[in-house]
């Protein structure tokens, strides 16, 4: 397995996500993995988050390195996610994997049927 990329998370996102995880009593590998990611993250105040880092409500553009296609998704909290709206919940495997990554980072995106997409983050736009 490759080494995990360094991740940076805002203190606000960390606190809100940990609160949501504490209240969730499901036995989910995804949520367990998200908690582990949050524990290893470098925490910074929101106004000190470097440009190009994925935070909650960020619009993330990534390219599929297998076919060169680019896609945009917004990383949202579970209650904000709606199917087909270009959003991914941070409680979904792909959403949990995006949080805290930076432009240039690569991730393996799990798809149904066991297929894995190899994606590279090319831009991150955070809400004003």
Short mmCIF file of C-alpha atoms in Angstrom, two decimals, residues 3-115:
data_model
loop_
_atom_site.label_atom_id
_atom_site.label_comp_id
_atom_site.label_asym_id
_atom_site.label_seq_id
_atom_site.Cartn_x
_atom_site.Cartn_y
_atom_site.Cartn_z
CA UNK A 3 2.01 6.04 1.81
CA UNK A 4 -0.94 8.25 2.69
CA UNK A 5 -0.68 11.86 1.55
CA UNK A 6 -0.47 14.55 4.22
CA UNK A 7 -3.81 16.20 4.86
CA UNK A 8 -4.81 19.55 6.31
CA UNK A 9 -8.23 20.17 7.85
CA UNK A 10 -9.74 23.30 9.35
CA UNK A 11 -10.39 23.22 13.07
CA UNK A 12 -14.05 24.01 12.36
CA UNK A 13 -14.45 21.09 9.95
CA UNK A 14 -12.62 18.80 12.38
CA UNK A 15 -14.85 19.76 15.31
CA UNK A 16 -18.08 19.47 13.35
CA UNK A 17 -17.14 16.14 11.77
CA UNK A 18 -15.96 14.64 15.06
CA UNK A 19 -19.26 15.70 16.63
CA UNK A 20 -21.19 13.99 13.81
CA UNK A 21 -19.06 10.86 14.14
CA UNK A 22 -19.59 10.78 17.91
CA UNK A 23 -23.37 10.86 17.40
CA UNK A 24 -23.37 8.17 14.70
CA UNK A 25 -23.70 4.68 16.13
CA UNK A 26 -23.39 2.75 12.87
CA UNK A 27 -20.55 0.29 12.48
CA UNK A 28 -19.07 1.62 9.26
CA UNK A 29 -15.57 1.11 7.90
CA UNK A 30 -15.92 4.43 6.06
CA UNK A 31 -16.72 6.37 9.22
CA UNK A 32 -13.95 4.59 11.07
CA UNK A 33 -11.55 5.51 8.28
CA UNK A 34 -12.74 9.12 8.32
CA UNK A 35 -12.10 9.31 12.07
CA UNK A 36 -8.59 7.95 11.51
CA UNK A 37 -7.97 10.52 8.76
CA UNK A 38 -9.15 13.33 11.03
CA UNK A 39 -6.86 12.14 13.83
CA UNK A 40 -3.79 12.27 11.57
CA UNK A 41 -4.69 15.61 9.96
CA UNK A 42 -2.83 18.85 10.54
CA UNK A 43 -5.43 21.23 11.99
CA UNK A 44 -5.46 24.93 11.09
CA UNK A 45 -7.87 27.84 11.57
CA UNK A 46 -10.11 28.27 8.50
CA UNK A 47 -8.46 31.56 7.56
CA UNK A 48 -5.07 29.84 7.49
CA UNK A 49 -6.03 26.90 5.26
CA UNK A 50 -3.66 26.99 2.28
CA UNK A 51 -5.07 27.53 -1.20
CA UNK A 52 -5.84 24.33 -3.06
CA UNK A 53 -6.76 22.23 -0.01
CA UNK A 54 -10.11 20.42 0.04
CA UNK A 55 -12.32 21.58 2.91
CA UNK A 56 -16.01 21.01 3.51
CA UNK A 57 -18.22 22.59 0.82
CA UNK A 58 -15.27 22.86 -1.57
CA UNK A 59 -15.81 22.34 -5.28
CA UNK A 60 -13.18 19.84 -6.37
CA UNK A 61 -12.15 19.30 -9.98
CA UNK A 62 -10.30 16.09 -10.66
CA UNK A 63 -9.14 14.24 -13.74
CA UNK A 64 -9.55 10.52 -14.31
CA UNK A 65 -6.02 9.48 -15.19
CA UNK A 66 -7.36 6.42 -17.01
CA UNK A 67 -9.32 8.33 -19.65
CA UNK A 68 -8.40 12.01 -19.17
CA UNK A 69 -11.96 13.10 -18.34
CA UNK A 70 -12.42 15.80 -15.72
CA UNK A 71 -15.26 15.98 -13.21
CA UNK A 72 -16.43 18.43 -10.55
CA UNK A 73 -17.88 17.47 -7.17
CA UNK A 74 -18.70 19.45 -4.05
CA UNK A 75 -17.74 17.84 -0.73
CA UNK A 76 -20.73 18.19 1.62
CA UNK A 77 -21.99 17.09 5.01
CA UNK A 78 -24.25 14.00 4.94
CA UNK A 79 -27.50 15.96 5.40
CA UNK A 80 -26.60 18.22 2.43
CA UNK A 81 -25.96 15.46 -0.10
CA UNK A 82 -28.50 14.88 -2.85
CA UNK A 83 -28.10 12.29 -5.56
CA UNK A 84 -27.23 13.60 -8.98
CA UNK A 85 -26.46 17.11 -7.77
CA UNK A 86 -22.69 16.95 -8.24
CA UNK A 87 -22.16 16.41 -4.54
CA UNK A 88 -20.45 13.75 -2.48
CA UNK A 89 -20.99 13.23 1.24
CA UNK A 90 -17.94 13.21 3.47
CA UNK A 91 -19.46 10.00 4.94
CA UNK A 92 -19.14 8.26 1.53
CA UNK A 93 -15.88 6.44 0.75
CA UNK A 94 -14.88 8.91 -1.97
CA UNK A 95 -15.85 11.95 0.11
CA UNK A 96 -13.89 10.77 3.12
CA UNK A 97 -10.90 10.24 0.83
CA UNK A 98 -11.07 13.80 -0.57
CA UNK A 99 -11.11 15.75 2.70
CA UNK A 100 -7.83 17.54 3.38
CA UNK A 101 -6.13 16.63 0.11
CA UNK A 102 -4.43 19.25 -2.06
CA UNK A 103 -4.18 20.09 -5.73
CA UNK A 104 -1.81 17.57 -7.31
CA UNK A 105 -2.68 14.74 -4.89
CA UNK A 106 -3.86 11.46 -6.34
CA UNK A 107 -6.43 9.09 -4.89
CA UNK A 108 -7.95 5.76 -5.78
CA UNK A 109 -11.73 6.21 -6.06
CA UNK A 110 -13.77 3.06 -5.34
CA UNK A 111 -16.63 2.36 -7.74
CA UNK A 112 -19.42 -0.19 -7.66
CA UNK A 113 -18.38 -3.61 -8.86
CA UNK A 114 -14.92 -3.27 -7.31
CA UNK A 115 -13.56 -1.02 -10.07
#
